[in-house]
Coordinates of C-alpha atoms and ligand atoms in Angstrom, one line a residue:
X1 CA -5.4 3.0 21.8
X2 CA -3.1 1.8 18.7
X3 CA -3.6 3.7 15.3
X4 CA -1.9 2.8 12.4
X5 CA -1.6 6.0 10.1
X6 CA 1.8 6.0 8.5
X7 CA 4.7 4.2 8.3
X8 CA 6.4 7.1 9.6
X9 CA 4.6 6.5 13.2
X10 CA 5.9 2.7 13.2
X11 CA 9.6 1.7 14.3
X12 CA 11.2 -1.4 12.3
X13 CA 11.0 -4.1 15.0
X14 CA 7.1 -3.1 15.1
X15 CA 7.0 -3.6 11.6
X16 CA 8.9 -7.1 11.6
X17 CA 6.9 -8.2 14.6
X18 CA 3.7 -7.6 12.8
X19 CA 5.6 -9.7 9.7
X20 CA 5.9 -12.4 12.1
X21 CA 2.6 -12.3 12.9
X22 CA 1.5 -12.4 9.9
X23 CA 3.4 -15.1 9.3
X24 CA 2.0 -17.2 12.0
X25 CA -1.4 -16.1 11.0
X26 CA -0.8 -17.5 7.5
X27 CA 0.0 -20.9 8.7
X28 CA -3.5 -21.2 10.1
X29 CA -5.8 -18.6 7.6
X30 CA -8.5 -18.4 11.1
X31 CA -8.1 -18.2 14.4
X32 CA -12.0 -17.7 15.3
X33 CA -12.0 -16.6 18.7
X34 CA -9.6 -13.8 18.6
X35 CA -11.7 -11.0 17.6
X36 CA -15.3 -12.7 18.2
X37 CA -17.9 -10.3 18.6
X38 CA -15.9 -7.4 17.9
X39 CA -17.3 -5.3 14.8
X40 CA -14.9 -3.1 12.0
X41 CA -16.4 0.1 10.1
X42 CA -15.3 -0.1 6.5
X43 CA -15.3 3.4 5.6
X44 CA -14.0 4.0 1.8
X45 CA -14.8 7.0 0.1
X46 CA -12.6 6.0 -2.9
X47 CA -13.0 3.2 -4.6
X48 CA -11.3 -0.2 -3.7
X49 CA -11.4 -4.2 -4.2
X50 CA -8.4 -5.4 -2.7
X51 CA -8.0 -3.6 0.5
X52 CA -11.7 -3.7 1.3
X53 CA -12.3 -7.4 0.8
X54 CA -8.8 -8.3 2.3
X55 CA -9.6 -6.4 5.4
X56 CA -13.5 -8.1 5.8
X57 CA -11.8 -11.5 5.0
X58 CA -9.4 -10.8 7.5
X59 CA -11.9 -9.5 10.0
X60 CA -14.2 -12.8 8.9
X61 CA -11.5 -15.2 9.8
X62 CA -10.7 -13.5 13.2
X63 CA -14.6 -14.3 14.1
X64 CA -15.2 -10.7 14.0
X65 CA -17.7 -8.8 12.0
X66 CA -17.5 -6.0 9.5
X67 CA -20.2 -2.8 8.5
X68 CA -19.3 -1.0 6.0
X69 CA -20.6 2.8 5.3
X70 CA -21.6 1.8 1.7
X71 CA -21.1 4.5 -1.2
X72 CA -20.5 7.6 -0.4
X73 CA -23.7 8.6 -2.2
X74 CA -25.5 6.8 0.1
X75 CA -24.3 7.8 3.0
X76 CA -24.7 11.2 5.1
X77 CA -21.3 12.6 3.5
X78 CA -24.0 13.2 0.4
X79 CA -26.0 15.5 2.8
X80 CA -22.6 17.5 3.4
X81 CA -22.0 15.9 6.9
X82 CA -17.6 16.5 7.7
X83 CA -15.7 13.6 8.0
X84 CA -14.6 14.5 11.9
X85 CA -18.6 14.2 12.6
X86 CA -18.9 11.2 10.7
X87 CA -15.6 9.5 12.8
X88 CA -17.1 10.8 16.3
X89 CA -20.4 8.9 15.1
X90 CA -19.3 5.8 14.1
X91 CA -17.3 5.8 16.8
X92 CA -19.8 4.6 18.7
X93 CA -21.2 1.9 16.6
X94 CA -18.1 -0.2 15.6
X95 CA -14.7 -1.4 17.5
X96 CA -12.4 0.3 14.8
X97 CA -12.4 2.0 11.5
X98 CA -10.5 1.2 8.3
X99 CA -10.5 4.4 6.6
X100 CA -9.9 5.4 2.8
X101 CA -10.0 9.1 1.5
X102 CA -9.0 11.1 -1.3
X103 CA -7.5 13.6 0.9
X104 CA -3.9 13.4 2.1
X105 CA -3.8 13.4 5.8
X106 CA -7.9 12.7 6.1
X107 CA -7.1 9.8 8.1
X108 CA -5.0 11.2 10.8
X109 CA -7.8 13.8 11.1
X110 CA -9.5 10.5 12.0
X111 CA -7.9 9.5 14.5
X112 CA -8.1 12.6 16.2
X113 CA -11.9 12.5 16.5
X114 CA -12.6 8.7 16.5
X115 CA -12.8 6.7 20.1
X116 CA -11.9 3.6 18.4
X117 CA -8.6 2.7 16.8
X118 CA -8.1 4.2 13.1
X119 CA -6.1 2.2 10.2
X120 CA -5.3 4.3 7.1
X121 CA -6.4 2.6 3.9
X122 CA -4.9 4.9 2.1
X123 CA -5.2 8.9 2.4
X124 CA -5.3 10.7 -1.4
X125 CA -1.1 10.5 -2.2
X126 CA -0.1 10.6 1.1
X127 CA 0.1 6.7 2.7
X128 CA -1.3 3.3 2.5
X129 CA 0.9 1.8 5.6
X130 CA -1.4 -2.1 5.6
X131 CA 0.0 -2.0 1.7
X132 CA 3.3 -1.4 2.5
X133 CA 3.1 -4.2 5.2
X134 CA 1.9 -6.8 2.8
X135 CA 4.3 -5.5 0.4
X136 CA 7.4 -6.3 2.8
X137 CA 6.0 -9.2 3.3
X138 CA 6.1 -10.6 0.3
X139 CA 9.9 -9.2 -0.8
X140 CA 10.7 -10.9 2.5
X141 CA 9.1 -14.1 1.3
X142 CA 12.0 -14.2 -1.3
X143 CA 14.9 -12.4 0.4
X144 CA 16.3 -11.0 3.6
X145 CA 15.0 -7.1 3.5
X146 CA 18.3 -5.3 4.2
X147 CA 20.3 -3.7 2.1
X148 CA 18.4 -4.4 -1.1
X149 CA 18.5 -2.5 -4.6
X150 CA 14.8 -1.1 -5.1
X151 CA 13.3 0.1 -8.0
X152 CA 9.5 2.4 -7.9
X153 CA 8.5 2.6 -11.5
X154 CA 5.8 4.6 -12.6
X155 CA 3.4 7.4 -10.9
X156 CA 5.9 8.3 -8.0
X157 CA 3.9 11.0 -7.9
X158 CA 0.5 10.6 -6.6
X159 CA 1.1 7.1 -5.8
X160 CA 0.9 6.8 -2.3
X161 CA 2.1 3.3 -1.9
X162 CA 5.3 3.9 -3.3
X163 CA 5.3 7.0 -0.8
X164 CA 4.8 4.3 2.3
X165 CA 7.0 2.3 0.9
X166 CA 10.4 4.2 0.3
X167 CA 10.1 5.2 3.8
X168 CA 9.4 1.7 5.2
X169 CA 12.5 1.0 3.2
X170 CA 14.8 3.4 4.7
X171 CA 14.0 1.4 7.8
X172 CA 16.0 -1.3 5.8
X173 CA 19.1 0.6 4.4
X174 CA 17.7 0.0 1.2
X175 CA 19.1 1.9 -2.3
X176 CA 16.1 3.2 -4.1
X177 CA 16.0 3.6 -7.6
X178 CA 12.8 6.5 -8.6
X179 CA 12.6 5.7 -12.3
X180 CA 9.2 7.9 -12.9
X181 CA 7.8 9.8 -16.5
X182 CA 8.5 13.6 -16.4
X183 CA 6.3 15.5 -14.3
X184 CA 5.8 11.9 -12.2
X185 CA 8.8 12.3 -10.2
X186 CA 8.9 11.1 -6.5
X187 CA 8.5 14.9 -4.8
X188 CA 10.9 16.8 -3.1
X189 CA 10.1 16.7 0.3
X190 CA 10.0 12.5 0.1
X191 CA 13.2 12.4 -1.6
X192 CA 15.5 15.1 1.1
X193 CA 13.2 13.0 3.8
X194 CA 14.7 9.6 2.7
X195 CA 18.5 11.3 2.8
X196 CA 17.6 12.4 6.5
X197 CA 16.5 8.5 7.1
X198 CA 20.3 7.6 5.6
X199 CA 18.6 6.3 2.3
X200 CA 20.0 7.2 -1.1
X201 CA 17.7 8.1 -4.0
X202 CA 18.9 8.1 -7.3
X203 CA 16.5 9.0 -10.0
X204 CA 15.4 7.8 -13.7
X205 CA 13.2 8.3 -16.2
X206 CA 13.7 4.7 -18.1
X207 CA 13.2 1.5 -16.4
X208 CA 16.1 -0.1 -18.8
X209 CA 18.4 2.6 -17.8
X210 CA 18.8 0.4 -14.6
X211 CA 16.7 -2.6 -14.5
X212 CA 20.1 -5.2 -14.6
X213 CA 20.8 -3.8 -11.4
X214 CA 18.0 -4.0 -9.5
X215 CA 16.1 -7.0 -6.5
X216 CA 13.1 -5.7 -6.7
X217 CA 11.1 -3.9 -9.1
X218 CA 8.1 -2.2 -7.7
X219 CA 5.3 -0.8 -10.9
X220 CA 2.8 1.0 -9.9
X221 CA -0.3 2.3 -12.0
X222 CA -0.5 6.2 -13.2
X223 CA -2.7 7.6 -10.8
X224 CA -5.2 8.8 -13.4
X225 CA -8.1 10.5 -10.6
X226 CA -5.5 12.7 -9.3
X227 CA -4.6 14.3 -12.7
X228 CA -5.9 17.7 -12.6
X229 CA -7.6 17.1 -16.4
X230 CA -7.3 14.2 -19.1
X231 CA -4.8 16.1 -21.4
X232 CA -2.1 15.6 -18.9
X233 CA -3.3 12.5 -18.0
X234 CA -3.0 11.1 -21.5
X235 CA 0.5 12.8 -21.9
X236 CA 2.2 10.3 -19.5
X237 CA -0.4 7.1 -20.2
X238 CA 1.6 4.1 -21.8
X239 CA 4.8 5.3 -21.2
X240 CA 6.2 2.4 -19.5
X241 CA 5.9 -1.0 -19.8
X242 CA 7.1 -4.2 -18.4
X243 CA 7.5 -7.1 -20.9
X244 CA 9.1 -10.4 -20.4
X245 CA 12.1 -9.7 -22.8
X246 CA 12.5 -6.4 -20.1
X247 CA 12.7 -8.9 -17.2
X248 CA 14.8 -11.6 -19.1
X249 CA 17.3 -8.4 -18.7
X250 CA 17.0 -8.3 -14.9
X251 CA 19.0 -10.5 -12.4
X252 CA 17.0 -13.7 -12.4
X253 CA 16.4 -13.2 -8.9
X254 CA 14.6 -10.0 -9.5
X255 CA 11.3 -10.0 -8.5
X256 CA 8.2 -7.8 -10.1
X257 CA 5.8 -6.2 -7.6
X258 CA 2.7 -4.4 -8.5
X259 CA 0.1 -3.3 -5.6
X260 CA -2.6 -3.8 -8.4
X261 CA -4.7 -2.9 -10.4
X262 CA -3.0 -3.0 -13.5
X263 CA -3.2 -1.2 -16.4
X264 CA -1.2 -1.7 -19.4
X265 CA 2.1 -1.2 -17.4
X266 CA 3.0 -5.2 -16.9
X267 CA 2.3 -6.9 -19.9
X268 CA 0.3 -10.4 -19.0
X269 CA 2.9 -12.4 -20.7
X270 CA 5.1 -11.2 -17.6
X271 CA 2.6 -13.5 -15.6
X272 CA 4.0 -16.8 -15.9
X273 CA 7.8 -15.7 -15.0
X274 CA 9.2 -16.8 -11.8
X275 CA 10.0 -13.1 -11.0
X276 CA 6.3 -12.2 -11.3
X277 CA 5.3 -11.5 -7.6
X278 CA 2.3 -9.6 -7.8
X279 CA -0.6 -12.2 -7.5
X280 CA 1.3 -14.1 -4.5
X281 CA 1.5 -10.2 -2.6
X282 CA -2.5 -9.3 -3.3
X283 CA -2.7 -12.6 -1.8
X284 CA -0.8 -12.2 1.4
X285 CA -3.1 -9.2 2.3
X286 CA -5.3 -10.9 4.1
X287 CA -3.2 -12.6 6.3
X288 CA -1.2 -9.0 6.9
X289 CA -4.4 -7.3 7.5
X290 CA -5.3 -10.1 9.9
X291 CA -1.9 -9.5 12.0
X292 CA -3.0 -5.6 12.0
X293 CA -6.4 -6.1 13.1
X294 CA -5.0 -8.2 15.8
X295 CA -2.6 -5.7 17.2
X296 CA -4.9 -2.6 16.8
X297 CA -8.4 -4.9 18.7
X298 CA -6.4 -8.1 19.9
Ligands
NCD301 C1 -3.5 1.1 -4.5 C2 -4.0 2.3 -3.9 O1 -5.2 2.4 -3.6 O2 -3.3 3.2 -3.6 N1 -4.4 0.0 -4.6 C3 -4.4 -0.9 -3.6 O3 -4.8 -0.7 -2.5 N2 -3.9 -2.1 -3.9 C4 -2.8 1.3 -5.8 C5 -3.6 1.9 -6.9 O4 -4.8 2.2 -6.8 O5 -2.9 2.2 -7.9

């Protein structure tokens, strides 16, 4: 049984062959009989748009069908039921489980008490590994993926795609850049974990401070619901933001990735630029999702 819990659990020619795959897959958008009449458990207890309706299109176009656990105020969670009961439950209902939690490490917990295969969907600030996939995806759309100049602007943090990523990354022998707010640095332990994995981190607090040097620039949103309180939330809202005239200082062949939603930290008029990335990688979830469904129930 295959889960898929952190980038740290996958090697890189795993991660290019699902690439492939999903490269493959995108040529098509269905392939009907592949998963037919096998069933996914949606199980978000955060909020999410993208990643949810990605993962049912995904699952829709592989002929397979998904349930989903609804809010968590409707669920049993409300009654106070634990999250290991809930997994051995559902276990039994659906062929695997796409799981999103506000607590780090709530999904490997999963796996250890689910029959079926797990996917993280995301795990409080820990990882978000079927973001990071569609994320290399897309960079590899526009360029080969070694060696490159990264950038990780914004809520280093909490943000856990940013956390998936930079380790994916060292996979790559990329340079990373951690341009973050004060206070929304990338931590410690992620930072002396990428110089064990070879990669060099140098760190930032001004995207301009290095933005002419950069092949990709990765924003990400301040991650308001894991602020302790709204005082130090507002502190660090609005303190970055990525306006044409900004990217009109980058290497034209820079390109802007966001995982989305936005905020106020890409201004729209960034949009219409070539560089602007973001849209085309939301997109390419589904057919990443699709290659990871595939592998995990194929
Ligand atoms: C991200 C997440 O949930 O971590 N969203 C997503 O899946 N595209 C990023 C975010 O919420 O800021």
């Amino acid at each position: 049984m295959r889960h898929i819990i952190s980038v740290r659990d996958l090697e890189r020619r795993e991660i290019d062959g699902l690439l492939d795959r999903a490269g493959e897959i995108e040529a098509r958008r269905f392939d009907p009989d592949l998963l037919a009449g096998r069933i996914l458990g949606l199980f978000f207890f955060e909020p999410s748009t993208r990643t949810r309706m990605s993962f049912e299109s995904a699952m829709a176009r592989l002929g397979g069908v998904s349930l989903s656990m609804g809010s968590v105020e409707a669920s049993s969670v409300a009654k106070g039921e634990t999250l290991a009961d809930t997994i051995r439950v559902v276990s039994g209902y659906v062929d695997a489980i796409v799981l999103r939690h506000p607590r780090e490490g709530a999904a490997r917990l999963a796996s250890e008490f689910a029959s079926v295969p797990v996917i993280n969907a995301g795990d409080g600030a820990g990882q978000h590994p079927s973001q990071t996939l569609l994320d290399l995806y897309t960079i590899r759309q526009s360029m080969p993926l070694d060696g490159l100049r990264v950038g990780l602007l914004g809520d280093l943090r909490y943000g856990r795609t940013t956390h998936s990523l930079a380790i994916a990354l060292s996979l790559y022998k990329a340079e990373i850049a951690a341009i973050a707010p004060k206070g929304l640095e990338l931590p410690s332990g992620i930072i002396h974990e990428l110089a064990g994995r070879g990669t060099v981190v140098s760190e930032y607090t001004a995207v301009e401070e290095v933005i002419d040097d950069l092949d990709v620039l990765y924003v990400t949103r301040i991650q308001r619901e894991r602020f302790p309180d709204v005082a130090s939330y507002l502190d660090v809202a609005s303190s970055y933001r990525i306006t044409p005239d900004l990217v009109r200082c980058a290497q034209p062949h820079m390109i802007v990735l966001h995982p989305l939603p936005r905020m106020d930290e890409i201004d729209p008029g960034v949009d219409a630029l070539p560089n602007a990335k973001y849209f085309e990688q939301a997109h390419h979830g589904v057919s990443v999702r699709m290659a990871m469904l595939s592998e995990v129930m194929g």
